């Protein structure tokens, strides 16, 4: 996967991440599900919904390394989406994102770490380097977290290539020693879901 690009389909534009295998063959795509519509007084105002349509599918792709989930940027803030990917067998989640210099310092690392711990997956997040001459200032700080929440590697705001070894035995160890999936209370959660529907 190589970031995300605008995709026109059915008269709408989507923020889409296309996924290719090692032979260059198309094997899937993710359309950003959650659109970044915010107005922070004294900060940033941004309305993606004025330009983009929202995707409606959870994205899981089989790879030689295991099942890969894909989300884009603002999708990171929605734990329900990550839990759905986990339900479909995700072992690592790749996140092309461009948090800005307001939200990035406040939440980027915390959210990456939380999603890794909550779902016991590797989180691999890439961000554009910062360009102070551009109209949008990306936070940068691409990073990889393991299922225990350890940060394995991180860039700064400058352009950089990161290389890190991922050990899927660590994923099995964490899931064995901290069996979150077996301890869930779906009976109670389903009741909460029913209340929200009513």
Coordinates of C-alpha atoms in Angstrom, one line a residue:
X1 CA 0.0 0.0 0.0
X2 CA 1.3 3.4 -0.8
X3 CA -0.7 6.1 1.1
X4 CA -4.0 7.3 -0.2
X5 CA -5.2 9.1 -3.3
X6 CA -8.4 10.7 -4.5
X7 CA -10.6 8.1 -6.3
X8 CA -13.7 9.0 -8.4
X9 CA -16.5 6.5 -8.4
X10 CA -20.2 6.8 -9.0
X11 CA -20.0 10.5 -9.2
X12 CA -18.3 10.8 -5.8
X13 CA -14.7 11.3 -4.7
X14 CA -13.2 9.1 -2.1
X15 CA -9.9 9.1 -0.1
X16 CA -8.7 5.6 -1.1
X17 CA -5.8 3.4 -0.3
X18 CA -5.1 0.9 -3.0
X19 CA -3.3 -2.3 -2.0
X20 CA -1.0 -4.3 -4.3
X21 CA 0.8 -7.6 -3.8
X22 CA 4.5 -8.3 -4.4
X23 CA 3.7 -9.0 -8.1
X24 CA 2.0 -5.6 -8.6
X25 CA -1.5 -7.1 -8.7
X26 CA -4.4 -5.3 -7.2
X27 CA -5.7 -7.2 -4.1
X28 CA -7.9 -4.6 -2.4
X29 CA -8.6 -1.0 -1.3
X30 CA -9.9 0.9 1.6
X31 CA -12.0 4.0 1.3
X32 CA -11.7 6.3 4.3
X33 CA -14.8 5.7 6.4
X34 CA -14.8 8.7 8.8
X35 CA -14.6 12.1 7.3
X36 CA -12.7 14.8 9.1
X37 CA -15.2 17.6 9.7
X38 CA -14.0 19.8 12.6
X39 CA -13.9 23.4 13.7
X40 CA -11.4 24.0 16.5
X41 CA -11.7 27.7 17.6
X42 CA -8.3 29.3 17.3
X43 CA -7.1 26.1 15.6
X44 CA -8.1 24.4 12.5
X45 CA -11.3 24.3 10.4
X46 CA -11.6 21.4 8.0
X47 CA -14.6 19.8 6.3
X48 CA -13.8 16.8 4.2
X49 CA -17.5 16.0 3.6
X50 CA -17.7 19.0 1.3
X51 CA -15.5 17.2 -1.2
X52 CA -15.4 13.5 -0.2
X53 CA -17.8 10.6 0.2
X54 CA -17.4 8.1 3.1
X55 CA -16.4 4.5 2.6
X56 CA -18.6 1.9 4.2
X57 CA -16.5 -1.3 4.3
X58 CA -14.0 -2.7 6.8
X59 CA -10.8 -3.6 5.0
X60 CA -8.9 -6.8 5.6
X61 CA -6.4 -8.2 3.1
X62 CA -4.6 -11.5 3.2
X63 CA -0.8 -11.1 2.8
X64 CA 2.1 -13.5 3.1
X65 CA 2.8 -12.1 6.5
X66 CA -0.8 -12.5 7.9
X67 CA -4.1 -10.6 7.8
X68 CA -3.7 -6.9 7.3
X69 CA -6.2 -4.3 8.2
X70 CA -6.2 -0.9 6.6
X71 CA -7.6 2.5 7.8
X72 CA -6.9 6.0 6.7
X73 CA -6.0 8.9 9.0
X74 CA -9.2 10.0 11.0
X75 CA -10.4 6.3 11.0
X76 CA -7.7 5.8 13.7
X77 CA -9.9 7.6 16.2
X78 CA -12.7 5.0 16.1
X79 CA -11.9 1.9 18.2
X80 CA -15.1 0.1 16.9
X81 CA -13.6 -0.1 13.4
X82 CA -10.4 -1.7 14.8
X83 CA -12.4 -4.2 16.8
X84 CA -14.3 -5.2 13.6
X85 CA -10.9 -5.8 11.9
X86 CA -9.8 -7.9 14.8
X87 CA -13.0 -9.9 14.5
X88 CA -12.0 -10.7 10.9
X89 CA -8.5 -11.9 12.0
X90 CA -6.3 -8.8 11.6
X91 CA -2.8 -9.2 12.9
X92 CA -1.4 -5.9 11.8
X93 CA -3.0 -2.6 10.8
X94 CA -1.5 -0.2 8.3
X95 CA -2.5 3.5 8.6
X96 CA -1.6 6.1 6.0
X97 CA -2.4 9.4 7.8
X98 CA -1.7 13.1 7.8
X99 CA -2.4 14.3 11.3
X100 CA -1.7 18.1 11.4
X101 CA 0.4 20.1 13.8
X102 CA -2.5 20.7 16.1
X103 CA -3.9 17.1 16.5
X104 CA -0.6 15.3 15.9
X105 CA 1.3 16.4 19.1
X106 CA -1.9 16.0 21.2
X107 CA -3.1 12.5 20.1
X108 CA -1.1 10.8 17.3
X109 CA 1.2 8.6 19.5
X110 CA -1.4 8.0 22.1
X111 CA -4.0 6.7 19.6
X112 CA -1.4 4.5 17.8
X113 CA -0.4 2.9 21.1
X114 CA -4.0 2.5 22.3
X115 CA -5.1 0.8 19.1
X116 CA -2.2 -1.6 19.3
X117 CA -2.9 -2.5 22.9
X118 CA -6.7 -2.7 22.6
X119 CA -6.6 -5.0 19.7
X120 CA -3.3 -6.8 20.3
X121 CA -2.1 -6.0 16.8
X122 CA 1.0 -4.4 15.2
X123 CA 0.2 -0.8 14.2
X124 CA 2.2 0.5 11.2
X125 CA 1.5 4.2 10.7
X126 CA 3.0 6.4 7.9
X127 CA 2.7 10.1 7.6
X128 CA 4.0 12.6 5.1
X129 CA 7.0 14.6 6.1
X130 CA 6.3 18.2 7.1
X131 CA 6.6 20.8 4.4
X132 CA 6.4 24.3 6.0
X133 CA 5.8 25.8 2.5
X134 CA 2.6 23.8 1.9
X135 CA -0.8 25.0 2.9
X136 CA -1.3 21.9 5.1
X137 CA 1.4 21.1 7.7
X138 CA 1.5 17.4 8.4
X139 CA 2.8 16.3 11.8
X140 CA 5.0 13.5 10.5
X141 CA 6.3 11.0 13.0
X142 CA 5.6 7.8 11.2
X143 CA 5.9 4.9 13.7
X144 CA 5.4 1.2 14.4
X145 CA 4.0 -0.2 17.7
X146 CA 3.8 -3.8 18.7
X147 CA 0.8 -5.6 20.3
X148 CA 2.1 -4.8 23.8
X149 CA 2.2 -1.1 23.0
X150 CA 6.0 -0.8 22.7
X151 CA 7.1 1.8 20.1
X152 CA 9.5 -0.1 17.9
X153 CA 10.6 2.8 15.7
X154 CA 9.6 6.4 15.0
X155 CA 10.6 9.1 12.5
X156 CA 10.6 12.8 13.2
X157 CA 8.8 15.4 11.0
X158 CA 11.5 15.2 8.3
X159 CA 11.5 12.8 5.3
X160 CA 12.9 9.5 6.3
X161 CA 12.7 5.8 5.5
X162 CA 12.1 3.5 8.5
X163 CA 13.0 -0.2 8.6
X164 CA 12.0 -2.5 11.5
X165 CA 11.6 -6.2 12.0
X166 CA 8.2 -7.4 13.1
X167 CA 8.0 -10.6 15.2
X168 CA 4.6 -12.3 14.9
X169 CA 5.6 -14.6 17.8
X170 CA 5.3 -11.5 20.0
X171 CA 1.7 -11.2 18.8
X172 CA 0.9 -14.8 19.7
X173 CA 2.7 -14.3 23.1
X174 CA 0.7 -11.2 24.0
X175 CA -2.6 -12.7 22.9
X176 CA -1.8 -15.9 25.0
X177 CA -0.7 -14.0 28.1
X178 CA -3.4 -11.4 28.0
X179 CA -6.5 -13.1 26.5
X180 CA -8.7 -10.1 25.9
X181 CA -10.8 -11.8 23.2
X182 CA -11.9 -14.6 25.6
X183 CA -12.7 -12.1 28.4
X184 CA -15.0 -9.9 26.4
X185 CA -18.6 -9.6 27.7
X186 CA -20.6 -9.7 24.5
X187 CA -23.8 -10.3 26.5
X188 CA -23.4 -6.8 28.1
X189 CA -22.0 -5.1 25.0
X190 CA -25.0 -6.3 22.9
X191 CA -27.4 -4.7 25.4
X192 CA -25.6 -1.4 25.0
X193 CA -25.8 -1.7 21.3
X194 CA -29.6 -2.3 21.5
X195 CA -30.0 0.8 23.7
X196 CA -28.1 2.9 21.1
X197 CA -30.5 1.7 18.4
X198 CA -33.6 2.6 20.4

